[in-house]
Coordinates of C-alpha atoms in Angstrom, one line a residue:
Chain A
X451 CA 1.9 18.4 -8.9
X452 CA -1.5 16.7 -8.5
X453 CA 0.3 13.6 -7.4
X454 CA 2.1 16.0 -4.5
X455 CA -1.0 17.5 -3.1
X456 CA -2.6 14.2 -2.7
X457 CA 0.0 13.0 -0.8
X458 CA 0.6 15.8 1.3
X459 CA -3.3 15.7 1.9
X460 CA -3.5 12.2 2.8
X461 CA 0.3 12.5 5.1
X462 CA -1.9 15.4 7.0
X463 CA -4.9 13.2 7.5
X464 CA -2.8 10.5 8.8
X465 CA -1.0 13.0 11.2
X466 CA -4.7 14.5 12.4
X467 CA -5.9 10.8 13.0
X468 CA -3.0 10.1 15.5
X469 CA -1.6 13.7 16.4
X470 CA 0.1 12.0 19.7
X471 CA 3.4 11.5 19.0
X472 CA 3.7 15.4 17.6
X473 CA 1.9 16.6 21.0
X474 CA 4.6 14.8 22.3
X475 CA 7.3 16.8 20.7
X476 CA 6.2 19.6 21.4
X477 CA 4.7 19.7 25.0
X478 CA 7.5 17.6 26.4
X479 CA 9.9 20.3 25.9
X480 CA 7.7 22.9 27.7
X481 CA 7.0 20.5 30.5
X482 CA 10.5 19.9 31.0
X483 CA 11.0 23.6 31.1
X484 CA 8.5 23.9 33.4
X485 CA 10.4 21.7 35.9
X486 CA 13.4 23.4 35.4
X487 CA 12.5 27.0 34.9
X488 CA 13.8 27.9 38.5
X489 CA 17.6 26.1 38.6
X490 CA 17.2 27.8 35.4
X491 CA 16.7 31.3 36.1
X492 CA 18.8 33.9 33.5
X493 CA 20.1 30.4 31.5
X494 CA 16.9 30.7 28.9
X495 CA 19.1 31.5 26.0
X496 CA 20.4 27.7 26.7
X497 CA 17.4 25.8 27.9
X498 CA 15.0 27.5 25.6
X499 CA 17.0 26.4 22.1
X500 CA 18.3 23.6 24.0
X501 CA 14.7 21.6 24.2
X502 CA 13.8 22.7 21.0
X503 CA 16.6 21.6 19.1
X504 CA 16.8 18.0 21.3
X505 CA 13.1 17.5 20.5
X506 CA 13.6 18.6 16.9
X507 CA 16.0 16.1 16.4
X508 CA 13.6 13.1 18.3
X509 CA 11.1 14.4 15.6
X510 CA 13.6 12.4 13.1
X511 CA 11.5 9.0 14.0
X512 CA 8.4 10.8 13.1
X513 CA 9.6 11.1 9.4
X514 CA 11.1 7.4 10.0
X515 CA 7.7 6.2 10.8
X516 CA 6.2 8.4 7.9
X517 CA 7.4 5.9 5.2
X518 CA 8.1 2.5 7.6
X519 CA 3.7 2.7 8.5
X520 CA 3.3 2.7 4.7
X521 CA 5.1 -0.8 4.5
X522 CA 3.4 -2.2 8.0
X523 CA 0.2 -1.2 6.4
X524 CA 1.3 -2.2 2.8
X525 CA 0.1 1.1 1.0
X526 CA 3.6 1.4 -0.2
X527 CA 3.5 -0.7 -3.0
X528 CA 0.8 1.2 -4.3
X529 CA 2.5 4.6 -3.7
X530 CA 5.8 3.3 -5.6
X531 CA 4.1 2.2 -8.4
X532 CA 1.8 5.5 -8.8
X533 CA 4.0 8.3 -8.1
X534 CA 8.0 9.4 -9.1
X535 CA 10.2 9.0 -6.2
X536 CA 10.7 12.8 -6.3
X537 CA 7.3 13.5 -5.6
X538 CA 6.7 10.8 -3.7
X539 CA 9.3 12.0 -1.1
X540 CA 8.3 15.8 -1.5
X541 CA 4.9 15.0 -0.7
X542 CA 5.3 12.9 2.4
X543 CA 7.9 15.6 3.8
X544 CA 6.1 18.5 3.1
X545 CA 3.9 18.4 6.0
X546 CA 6.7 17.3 8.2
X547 CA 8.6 20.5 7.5
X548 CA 5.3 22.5 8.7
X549 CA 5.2 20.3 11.4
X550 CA 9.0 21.0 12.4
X551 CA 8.7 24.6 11.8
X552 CA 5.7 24.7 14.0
X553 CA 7.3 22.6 16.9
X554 CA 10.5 25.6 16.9
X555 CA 7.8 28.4 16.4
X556 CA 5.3 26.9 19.5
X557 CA 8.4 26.0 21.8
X558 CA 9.7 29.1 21.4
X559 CA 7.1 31.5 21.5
X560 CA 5.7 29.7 24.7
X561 CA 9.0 29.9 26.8
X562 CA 8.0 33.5 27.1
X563 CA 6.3 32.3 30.0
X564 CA 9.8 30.7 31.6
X565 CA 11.5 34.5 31.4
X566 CA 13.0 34.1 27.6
X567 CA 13.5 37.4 26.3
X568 CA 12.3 37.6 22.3
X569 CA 14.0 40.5 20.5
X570 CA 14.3 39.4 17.3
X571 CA 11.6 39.6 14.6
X572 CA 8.8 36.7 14.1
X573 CA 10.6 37.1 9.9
X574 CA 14.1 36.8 11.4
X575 CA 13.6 34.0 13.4
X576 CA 11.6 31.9 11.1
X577 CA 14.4 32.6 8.6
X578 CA 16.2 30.2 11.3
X579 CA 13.5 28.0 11.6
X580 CA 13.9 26.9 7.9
X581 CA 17.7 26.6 8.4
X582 CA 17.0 23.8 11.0
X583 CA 13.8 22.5 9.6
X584 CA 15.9 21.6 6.7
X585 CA 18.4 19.9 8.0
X586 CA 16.1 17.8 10.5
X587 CA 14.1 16.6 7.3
X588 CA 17.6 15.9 5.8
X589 CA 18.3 13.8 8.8
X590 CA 15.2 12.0 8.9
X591 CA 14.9 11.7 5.0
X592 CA 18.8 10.0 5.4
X593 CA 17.9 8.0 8.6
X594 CA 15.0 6.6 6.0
X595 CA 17.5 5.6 3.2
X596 CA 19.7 3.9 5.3
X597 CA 17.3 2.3 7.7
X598 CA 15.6 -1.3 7.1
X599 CA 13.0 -1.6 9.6
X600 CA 11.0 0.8 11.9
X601 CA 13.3 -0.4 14.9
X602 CA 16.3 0.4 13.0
X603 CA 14.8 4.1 12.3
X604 CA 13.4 4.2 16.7
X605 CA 17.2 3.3 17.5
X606 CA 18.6 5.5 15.1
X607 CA 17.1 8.7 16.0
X608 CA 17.1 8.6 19.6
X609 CA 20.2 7.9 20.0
X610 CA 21.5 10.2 16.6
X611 CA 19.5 13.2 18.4
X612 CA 21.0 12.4 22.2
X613 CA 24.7 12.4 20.3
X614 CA 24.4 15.0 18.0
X615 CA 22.0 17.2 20.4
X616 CA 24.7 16.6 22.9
X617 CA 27.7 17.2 21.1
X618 CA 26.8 20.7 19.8
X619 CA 25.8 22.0 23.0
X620 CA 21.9 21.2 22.9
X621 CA 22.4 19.4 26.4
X622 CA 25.0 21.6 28.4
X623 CA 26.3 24.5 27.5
X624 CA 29.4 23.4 24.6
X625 CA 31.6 25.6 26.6
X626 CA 31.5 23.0 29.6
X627 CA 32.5 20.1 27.8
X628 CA 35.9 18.8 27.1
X629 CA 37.7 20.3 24.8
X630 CA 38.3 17.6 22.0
X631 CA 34.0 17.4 22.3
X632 CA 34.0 21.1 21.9
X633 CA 36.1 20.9 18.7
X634 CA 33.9 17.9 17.7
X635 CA 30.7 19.7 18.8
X636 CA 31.4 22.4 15.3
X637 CA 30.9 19.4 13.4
X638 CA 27.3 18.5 14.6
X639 CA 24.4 20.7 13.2
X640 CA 22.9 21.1 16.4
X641 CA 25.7 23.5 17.5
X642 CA 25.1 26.2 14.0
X643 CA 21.3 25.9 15.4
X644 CA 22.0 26.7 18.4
X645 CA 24.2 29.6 17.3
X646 CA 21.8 30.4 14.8
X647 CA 18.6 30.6 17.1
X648 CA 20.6 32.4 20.0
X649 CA 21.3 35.2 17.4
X650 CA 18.1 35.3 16.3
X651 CA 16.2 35.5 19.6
X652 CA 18.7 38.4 20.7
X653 CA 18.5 40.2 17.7
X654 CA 21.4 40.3 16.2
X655 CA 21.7 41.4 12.4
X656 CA 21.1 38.8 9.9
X657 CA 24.8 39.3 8.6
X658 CA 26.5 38.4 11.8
X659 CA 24.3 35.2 11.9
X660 CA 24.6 34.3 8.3
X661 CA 27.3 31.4 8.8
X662 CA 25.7 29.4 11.3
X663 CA 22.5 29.9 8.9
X664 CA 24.7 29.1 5.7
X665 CA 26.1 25.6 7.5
X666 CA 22.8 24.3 8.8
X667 CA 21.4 24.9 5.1
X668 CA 24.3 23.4 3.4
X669 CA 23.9 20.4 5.6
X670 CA 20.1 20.4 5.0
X671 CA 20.9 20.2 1.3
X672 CA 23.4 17.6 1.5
X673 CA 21.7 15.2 3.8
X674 CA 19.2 15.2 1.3
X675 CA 21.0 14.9 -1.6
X676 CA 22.6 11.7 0.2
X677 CA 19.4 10.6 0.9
X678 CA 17.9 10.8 -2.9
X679 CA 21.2 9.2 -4.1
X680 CA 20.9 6.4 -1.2
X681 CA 17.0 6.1 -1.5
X682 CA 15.6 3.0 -3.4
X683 CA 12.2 2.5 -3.1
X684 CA 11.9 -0.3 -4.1
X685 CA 15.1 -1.5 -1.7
X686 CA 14.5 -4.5 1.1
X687 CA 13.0 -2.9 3.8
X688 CA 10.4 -3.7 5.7
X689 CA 8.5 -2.4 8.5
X690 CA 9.7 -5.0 11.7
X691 CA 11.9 -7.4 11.7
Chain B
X956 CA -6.5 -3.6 -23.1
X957 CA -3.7 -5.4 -21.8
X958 CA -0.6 -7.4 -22.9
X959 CA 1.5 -9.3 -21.1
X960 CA 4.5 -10.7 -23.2
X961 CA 6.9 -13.3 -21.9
X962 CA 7.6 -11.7 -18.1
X963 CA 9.7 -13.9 -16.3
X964 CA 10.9 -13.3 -12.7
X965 CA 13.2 -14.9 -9.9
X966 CA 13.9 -14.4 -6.8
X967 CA 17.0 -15.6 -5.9
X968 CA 17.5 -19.0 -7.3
X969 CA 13.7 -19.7 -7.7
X970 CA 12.0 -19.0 -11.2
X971 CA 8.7 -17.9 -10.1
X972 CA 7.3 -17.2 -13.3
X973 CA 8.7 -17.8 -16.5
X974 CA 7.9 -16.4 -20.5
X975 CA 4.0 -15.7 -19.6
X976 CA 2.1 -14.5 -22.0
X977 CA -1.8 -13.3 -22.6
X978 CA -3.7 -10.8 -23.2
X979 CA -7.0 -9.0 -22.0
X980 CA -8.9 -7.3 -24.6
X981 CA -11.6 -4.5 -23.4
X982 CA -15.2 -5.8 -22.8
X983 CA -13.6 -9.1 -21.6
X984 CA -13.9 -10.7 -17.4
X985 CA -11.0 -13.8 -17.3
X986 CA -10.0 -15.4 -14.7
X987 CA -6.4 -16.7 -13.9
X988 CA -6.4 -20.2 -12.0
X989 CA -3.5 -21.3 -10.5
X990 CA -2.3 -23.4 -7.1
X991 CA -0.4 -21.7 -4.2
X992 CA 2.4 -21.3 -5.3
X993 CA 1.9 -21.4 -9.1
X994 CA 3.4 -17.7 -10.1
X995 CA -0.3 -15.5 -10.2
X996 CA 0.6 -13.0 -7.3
X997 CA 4.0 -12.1 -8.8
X998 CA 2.6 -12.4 -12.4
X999 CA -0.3 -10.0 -11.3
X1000 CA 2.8 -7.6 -9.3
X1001 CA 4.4 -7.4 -12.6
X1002 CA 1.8 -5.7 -14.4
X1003 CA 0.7 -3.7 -11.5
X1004 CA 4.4 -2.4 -11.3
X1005 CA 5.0 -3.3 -8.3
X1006 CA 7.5 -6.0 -9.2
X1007 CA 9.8 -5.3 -11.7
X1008 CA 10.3 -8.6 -13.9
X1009 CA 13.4 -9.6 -14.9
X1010 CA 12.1 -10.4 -18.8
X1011 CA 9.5 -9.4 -20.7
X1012 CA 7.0 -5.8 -20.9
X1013 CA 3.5 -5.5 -19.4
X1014 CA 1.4 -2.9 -22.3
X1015 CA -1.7 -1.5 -20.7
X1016 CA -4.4 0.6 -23.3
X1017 CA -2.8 1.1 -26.0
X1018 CA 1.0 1.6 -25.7
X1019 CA 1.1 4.5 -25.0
X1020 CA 3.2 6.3 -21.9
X1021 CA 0.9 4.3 -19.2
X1022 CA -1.0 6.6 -16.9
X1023 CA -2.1 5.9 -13.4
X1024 CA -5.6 5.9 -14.4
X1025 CA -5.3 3.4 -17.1
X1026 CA -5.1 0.6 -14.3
X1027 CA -7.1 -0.5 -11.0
X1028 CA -5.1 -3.0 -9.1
X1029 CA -5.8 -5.0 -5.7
X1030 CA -3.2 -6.8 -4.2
X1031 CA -3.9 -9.9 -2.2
X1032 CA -3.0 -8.3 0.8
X1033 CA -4.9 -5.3 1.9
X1034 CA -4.0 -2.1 1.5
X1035 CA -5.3 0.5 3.6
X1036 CA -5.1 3.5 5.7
X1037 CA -6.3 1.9 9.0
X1038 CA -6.9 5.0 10.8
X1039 CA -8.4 7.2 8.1
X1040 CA -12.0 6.3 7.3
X1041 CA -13.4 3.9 4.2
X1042 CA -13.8 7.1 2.2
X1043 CA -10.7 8.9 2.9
X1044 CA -9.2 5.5 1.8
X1045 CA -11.0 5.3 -1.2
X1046 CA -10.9 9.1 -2.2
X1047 CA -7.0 9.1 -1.6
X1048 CA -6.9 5.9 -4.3
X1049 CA -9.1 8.5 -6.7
X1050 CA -6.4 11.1 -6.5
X1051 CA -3.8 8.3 -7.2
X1052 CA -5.8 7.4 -10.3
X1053 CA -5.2 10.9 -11.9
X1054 CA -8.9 12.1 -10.9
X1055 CA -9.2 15.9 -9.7
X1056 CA -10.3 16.4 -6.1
X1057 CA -14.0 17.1 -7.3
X1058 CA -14.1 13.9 -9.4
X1059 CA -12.5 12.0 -7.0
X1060 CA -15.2 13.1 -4.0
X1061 CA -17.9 12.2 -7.2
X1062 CA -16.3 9.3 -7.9
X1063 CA -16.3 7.9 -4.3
X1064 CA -20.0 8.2 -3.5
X1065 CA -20.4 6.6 -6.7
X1066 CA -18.6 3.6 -5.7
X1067 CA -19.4 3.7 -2.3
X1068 CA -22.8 3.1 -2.9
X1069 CA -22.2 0.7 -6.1
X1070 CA -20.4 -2.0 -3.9
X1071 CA -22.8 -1.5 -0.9
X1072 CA -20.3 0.7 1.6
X1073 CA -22.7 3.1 2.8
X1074 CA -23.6 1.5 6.1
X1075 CA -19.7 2.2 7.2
X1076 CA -18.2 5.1 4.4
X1077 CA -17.2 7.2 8.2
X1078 CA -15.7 4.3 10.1
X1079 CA -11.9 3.9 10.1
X1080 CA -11.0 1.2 8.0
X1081 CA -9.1 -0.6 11.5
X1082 CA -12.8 -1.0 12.9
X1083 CA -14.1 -3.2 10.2
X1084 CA -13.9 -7.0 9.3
X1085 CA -12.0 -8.9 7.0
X1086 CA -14.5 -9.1 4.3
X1087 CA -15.9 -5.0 5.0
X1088 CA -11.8 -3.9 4.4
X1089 CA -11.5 -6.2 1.4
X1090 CA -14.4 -4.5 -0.2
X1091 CA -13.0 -1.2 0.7
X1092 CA -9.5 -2.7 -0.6
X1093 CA -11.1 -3.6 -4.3
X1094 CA -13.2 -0.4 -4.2
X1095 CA -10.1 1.4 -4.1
X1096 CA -9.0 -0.1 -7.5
X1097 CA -12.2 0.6 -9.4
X1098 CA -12.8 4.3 -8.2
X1099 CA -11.2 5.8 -11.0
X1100 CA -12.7 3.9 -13.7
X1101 CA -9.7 2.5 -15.2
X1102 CA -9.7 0.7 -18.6
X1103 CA -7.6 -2.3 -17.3
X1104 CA -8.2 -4.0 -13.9
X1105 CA -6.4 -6.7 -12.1
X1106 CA -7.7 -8.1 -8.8
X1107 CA -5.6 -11.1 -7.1
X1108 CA -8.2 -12.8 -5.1
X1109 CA -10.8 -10.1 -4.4
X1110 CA -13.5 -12.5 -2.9
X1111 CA -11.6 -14.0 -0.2
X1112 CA -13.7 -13.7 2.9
X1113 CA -16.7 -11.6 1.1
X1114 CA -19.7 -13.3 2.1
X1115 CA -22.4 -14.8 -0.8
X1116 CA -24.2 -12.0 -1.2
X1117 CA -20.7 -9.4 -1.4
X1118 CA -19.5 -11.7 -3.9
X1119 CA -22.2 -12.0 -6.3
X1120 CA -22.5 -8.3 -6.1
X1121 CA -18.5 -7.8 -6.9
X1122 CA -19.0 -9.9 -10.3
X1123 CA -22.2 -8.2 -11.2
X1124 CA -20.4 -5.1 -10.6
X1125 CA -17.5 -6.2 -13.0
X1126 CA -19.7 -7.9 -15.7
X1127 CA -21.2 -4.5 -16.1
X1128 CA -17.6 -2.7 -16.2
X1129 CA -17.0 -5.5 -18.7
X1130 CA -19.9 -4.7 -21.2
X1131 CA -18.8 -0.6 -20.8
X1132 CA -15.3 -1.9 -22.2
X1133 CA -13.2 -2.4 -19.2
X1134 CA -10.5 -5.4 -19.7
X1135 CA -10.7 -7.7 -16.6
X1136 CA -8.2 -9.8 -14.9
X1137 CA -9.3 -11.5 -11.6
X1138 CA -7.2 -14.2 -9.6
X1139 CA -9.2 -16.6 -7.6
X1140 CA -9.0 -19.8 -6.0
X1141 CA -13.1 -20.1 -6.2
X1142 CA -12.9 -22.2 -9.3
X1143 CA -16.6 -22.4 -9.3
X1144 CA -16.9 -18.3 -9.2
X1145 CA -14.6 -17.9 -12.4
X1146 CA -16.6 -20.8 -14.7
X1147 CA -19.7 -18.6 -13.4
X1148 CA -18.6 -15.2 -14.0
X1149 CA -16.0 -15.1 -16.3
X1150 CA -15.3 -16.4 -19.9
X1151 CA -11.8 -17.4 -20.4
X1152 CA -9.6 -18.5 -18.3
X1153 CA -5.6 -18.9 -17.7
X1154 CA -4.3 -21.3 -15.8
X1155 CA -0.6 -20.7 -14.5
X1156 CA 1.4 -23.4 -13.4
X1157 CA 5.1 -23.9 -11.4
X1158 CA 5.2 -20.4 -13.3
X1159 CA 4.2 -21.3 -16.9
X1160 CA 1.3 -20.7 -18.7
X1161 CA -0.6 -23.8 -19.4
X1162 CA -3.3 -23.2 -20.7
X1163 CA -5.5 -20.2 -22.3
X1164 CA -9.0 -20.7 -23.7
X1165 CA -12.3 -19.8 -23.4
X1166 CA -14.4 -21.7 -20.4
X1167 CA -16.6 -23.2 -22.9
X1168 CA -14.3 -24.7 -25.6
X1169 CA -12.3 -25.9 -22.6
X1170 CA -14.8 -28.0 -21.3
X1171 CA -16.2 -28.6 -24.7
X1172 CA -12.6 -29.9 -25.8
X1173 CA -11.9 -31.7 -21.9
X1174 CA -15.6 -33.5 -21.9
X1175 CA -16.2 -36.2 -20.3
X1176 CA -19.9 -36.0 -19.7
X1177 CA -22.0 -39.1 -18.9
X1178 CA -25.3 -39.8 -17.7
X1179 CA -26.6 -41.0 -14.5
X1180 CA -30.0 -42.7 -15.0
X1181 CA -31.3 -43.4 -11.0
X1182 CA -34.1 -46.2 -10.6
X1183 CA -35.8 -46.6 -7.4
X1184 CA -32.9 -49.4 -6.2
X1185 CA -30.1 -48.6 -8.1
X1186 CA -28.4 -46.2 -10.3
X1187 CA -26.5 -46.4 -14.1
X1188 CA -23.5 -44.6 -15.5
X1189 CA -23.4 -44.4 -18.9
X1190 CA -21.9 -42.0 -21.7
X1191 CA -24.1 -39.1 -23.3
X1192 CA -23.7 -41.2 -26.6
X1193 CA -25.5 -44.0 -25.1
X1194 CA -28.7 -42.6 -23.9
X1195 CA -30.7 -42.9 -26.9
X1196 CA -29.3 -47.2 -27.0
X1197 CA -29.6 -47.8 -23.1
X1198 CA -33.2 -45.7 -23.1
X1199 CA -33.9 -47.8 -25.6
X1200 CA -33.3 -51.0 -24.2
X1201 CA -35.0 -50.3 -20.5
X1202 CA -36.7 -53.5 -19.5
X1203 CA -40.4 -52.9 -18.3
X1204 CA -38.9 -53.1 -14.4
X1205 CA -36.9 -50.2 -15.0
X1206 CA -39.1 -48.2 -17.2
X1207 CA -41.3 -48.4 -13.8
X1208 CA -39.3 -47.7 -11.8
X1209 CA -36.9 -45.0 -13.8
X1210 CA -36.7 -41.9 -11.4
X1211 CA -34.2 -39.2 -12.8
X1212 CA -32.0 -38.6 -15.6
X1213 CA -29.0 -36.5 -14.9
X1214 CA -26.3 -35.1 -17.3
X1215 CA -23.0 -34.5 -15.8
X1216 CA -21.0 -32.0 -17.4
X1217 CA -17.6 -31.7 -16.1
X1218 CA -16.8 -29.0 -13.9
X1219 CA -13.7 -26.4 -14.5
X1220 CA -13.1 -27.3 -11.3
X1221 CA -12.1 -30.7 -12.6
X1222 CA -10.2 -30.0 -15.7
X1223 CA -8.3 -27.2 -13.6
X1224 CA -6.9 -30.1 -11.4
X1225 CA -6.5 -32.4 -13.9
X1226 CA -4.8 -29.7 -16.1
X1227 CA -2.3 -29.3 -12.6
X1228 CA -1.9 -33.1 -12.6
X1229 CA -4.1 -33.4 -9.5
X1230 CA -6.8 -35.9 -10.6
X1231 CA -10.1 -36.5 -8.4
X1232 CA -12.2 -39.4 -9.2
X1233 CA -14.9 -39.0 -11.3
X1234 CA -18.3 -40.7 -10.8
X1235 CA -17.8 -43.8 -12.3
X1236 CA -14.8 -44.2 -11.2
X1237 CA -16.4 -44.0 -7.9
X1238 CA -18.5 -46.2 -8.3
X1239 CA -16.4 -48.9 -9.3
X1240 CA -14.4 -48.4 -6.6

């Protein structure tokens, strides 16, 4: 446990050293929002979730470039050979799940100010938050698995989160695209959190929400479990190139 | 202490290092010699885990499950946190060597001040030079007092003075017990500092021994008697017959009498099969 907190201490350092790229995620939405807020107007229960989700899944290349600086900057030999895999990955994704939950949380609470209509608890809707944290950090840990290089990871997750934002209705509404992309679109996990957050933010009881909430955890679980059984630390990557 | 025992590694279809074998006991500094190229970097990975060999065990202390604090290890390349400060870099390296957050903080001023860091502990690591990061780099191994610790080349670019303070530093973790490997291409540093050597080459142990049987064993030390117009080579075994014999001339005009030991520098390269002339040998040339 030790080991964890250390990590998790030093992953939150790193992140307060160079906070940038998160200010990013998370003003960029409400700048957008601002620009759009008038064509807009009575659409908030799209545009709102929309942003967030879109830039919740561009916060994939953040937990990309949470293990690919460790190899530019050649700490990751010494974090391999001083900590279990397990922990090693808890501890660098721990503060990225705070960091993912706090970009939903911020995003949302600050669209207020665009006409969004909160009637659902702060409990309720941070019951969704998890939900989609986990299955971003199951992205990203995946996207880190399968990726070689910090470009491979850049490419990966912009164009991942324009596709599977898109798809499931992050983008446009899911009931104005084609048909075959609307039966496609159940597949992505960006359409359960959009179902998921919609219901929270109108208040509708936790039962009637409790699939979309049930996929987006089941895909959190098992992006990660194909992460951990794809994962080798000690595998050729490297951090350009 | 530690024990290496017969690691052997490839990569691909090169043998970089093949059955090596020594051991460090606690109390002792030894170097490890070798030419680029020669196997000490992925010998040195080996037992610092981050290479895993494809023979042969690495024990550090004394068998047991091996703990994180049990070993200090500095790469050749540094490895730091370039935007977090020296002592978040060092303190992070604590934590990593099984020390709580308390003793980690202690243990960091400690060090800190031991290998001269003060001056920049609150700069970021990214806004120092080479040799200021490769301090911090080798701090970072020593932090949490480990029993074994292995440094592959921790003097490159450390000025005179930062050098001389490193080795003092690890002579005295020597005498409180710590077992010392260091890596270095400053042959003159290890016949200073340290007592034995091993000398690795095209990934094979060649030879093991203590710096002064070595030399003892490898002499070749002659004397160089100067006069005021010209100057004599002779063996050490001669001096008392060639004093002996000095016409009146040279007793006049005798200046100096030198004794030339041979240098680990030259048994290392003769050991490697690179041979420099020696002094007589230049001067018949």
């Amino acid at each position: 446990m030790s080991d964890i907190r250390a990590i998790v201490r030093q992953e939150l350092r790193v992140l307060g050293a160079d906070p940038f790229p998160i200010f990013l995620l998370i003003v960029t939405p409400l700048l957008m929002l601002a620009f759009l807020s008038r064509a807009l107007v009575g659409e908030e229960l799209q545009s709102v979730p929309g942003l967030t989700i879109l830039f919740g899944l561009f916060g994939i290349s953040v937990v990309g470039h949470s293990f690919f600086r460790d190899l530019g900057w050649r700490t990751w030999s010494r974090l391999r050979a001083s900590v279990s895999t397990p922990n090693l990955l808890l501890g660098k994704v721990a503060p990225l799940g705070l960091l993912f939950f706090a970009q939903q949380a911020i995003v949302i609470y600050s669209s207020k100010v665009f006409g969004l209509k909160i009637e659902g608890s702060f409990a309720r809707l941070s019951m969704t938050f998890c939900a989609i944290t986990l299955f971003e950090l199951g992205l990203g840990l995946l996207t880190v698995a399968l990726c070689r290089s910090i470009q491979h990871v850049s490419a990966v997750s912009t164009v991942g989160a324009l596709l599977i934002g898109g798809v499931g209705g992050a983008l446009a509404p899911i009931t104005l695209l084609p048909h075959w992309a609307q039966t496609l679109g159940r597949a992505s996990p960006a359409y359960w959190a959009m179902r998921s957050l919609r219901s929270a933010l109108v208040g509708e009881p936790l039962r009637q929400s409790a699939l979309p909430m049930i996929v987006l955890s089941a895909i959190g679980v098992l992006t990660i479990a194909l992460a951990l059984l794809t994962f080798h630390s000690d595998g050729e990557k490297q951090f350009y190139g | 202490m530690l024990e290496v025992r017969s690691l052997s590694k490839s990569f691909g279809s090169t043998n970089a290092i093949s059955a090596v074998s020594f051991a460090i006991r606690p109390g002792e500094l030894v170097g490890l010699l070798g030419r680029n190229g020669a196997g000490k970097t992925t010998t040195l990975s080996c037992v610092a885990g981050y290479l895993k060999p494809d023979a042969g065990s690495v024990v550090i202390s004394k068998g047991a499950k091996r703990q994180n604090r049990d070993l200090g290890f500095a790469a050749q390349d540094l490895a730091l946190y370039p935007t977090l400060t020296v002592e978040q870099n060092i303190d992070f390296a604590g934590r990593l060597g099984g020390l709580s957050l308390r003793a980690s903080r202690a243990a960091t001023a400690e060090v800190i001040v031991t290998l001269g860091l003060e001056g920049f502990s609150r700069r970021r690591t990214l806004t120092l030079s080479g040799g200021q990061q490769r301090l911090v780099h080798v701090a970072c191994a020593l932090v949490h007092h480990p029993e074994v610790i292995v440094l592959d080349e921790p003097t490159a670019s450390l000025d005179v003075d930062a050098r001389a303070a490193l080795f003092e530093y690890l002579r005295r973790l020597a005498t409180e017990g710590a077992a010392i490997l260091v890596s270095s291409h400053y042959v003159t540093e290890v016949e200073q500092h340290c007592k034995r050597v091993v000398v690795i080459d095209q990934g094979h142990v060649l030879m093991d021994a203590p710096i002064d049987a070595l030399i003892a064993e490898e002499a070749d030390t002659h004397i160089e008697i100067s006069f005021s117009d010209h100057r004599r080579v002779i063996a050490d075994d001669d001096l008392f017959a060639v004093l002996s014999g000095l016409t009146d001339d040279e007793q006049q005009t005798l200046q100096s009498i030198e004794v030339s030991r041979p240098s680990l520098e030259q048994i290392f390269l003769r050991l490697v099969g690179v041979r420099r002339l020696s002094e007589p040998e230049l001067q018949e040339a």
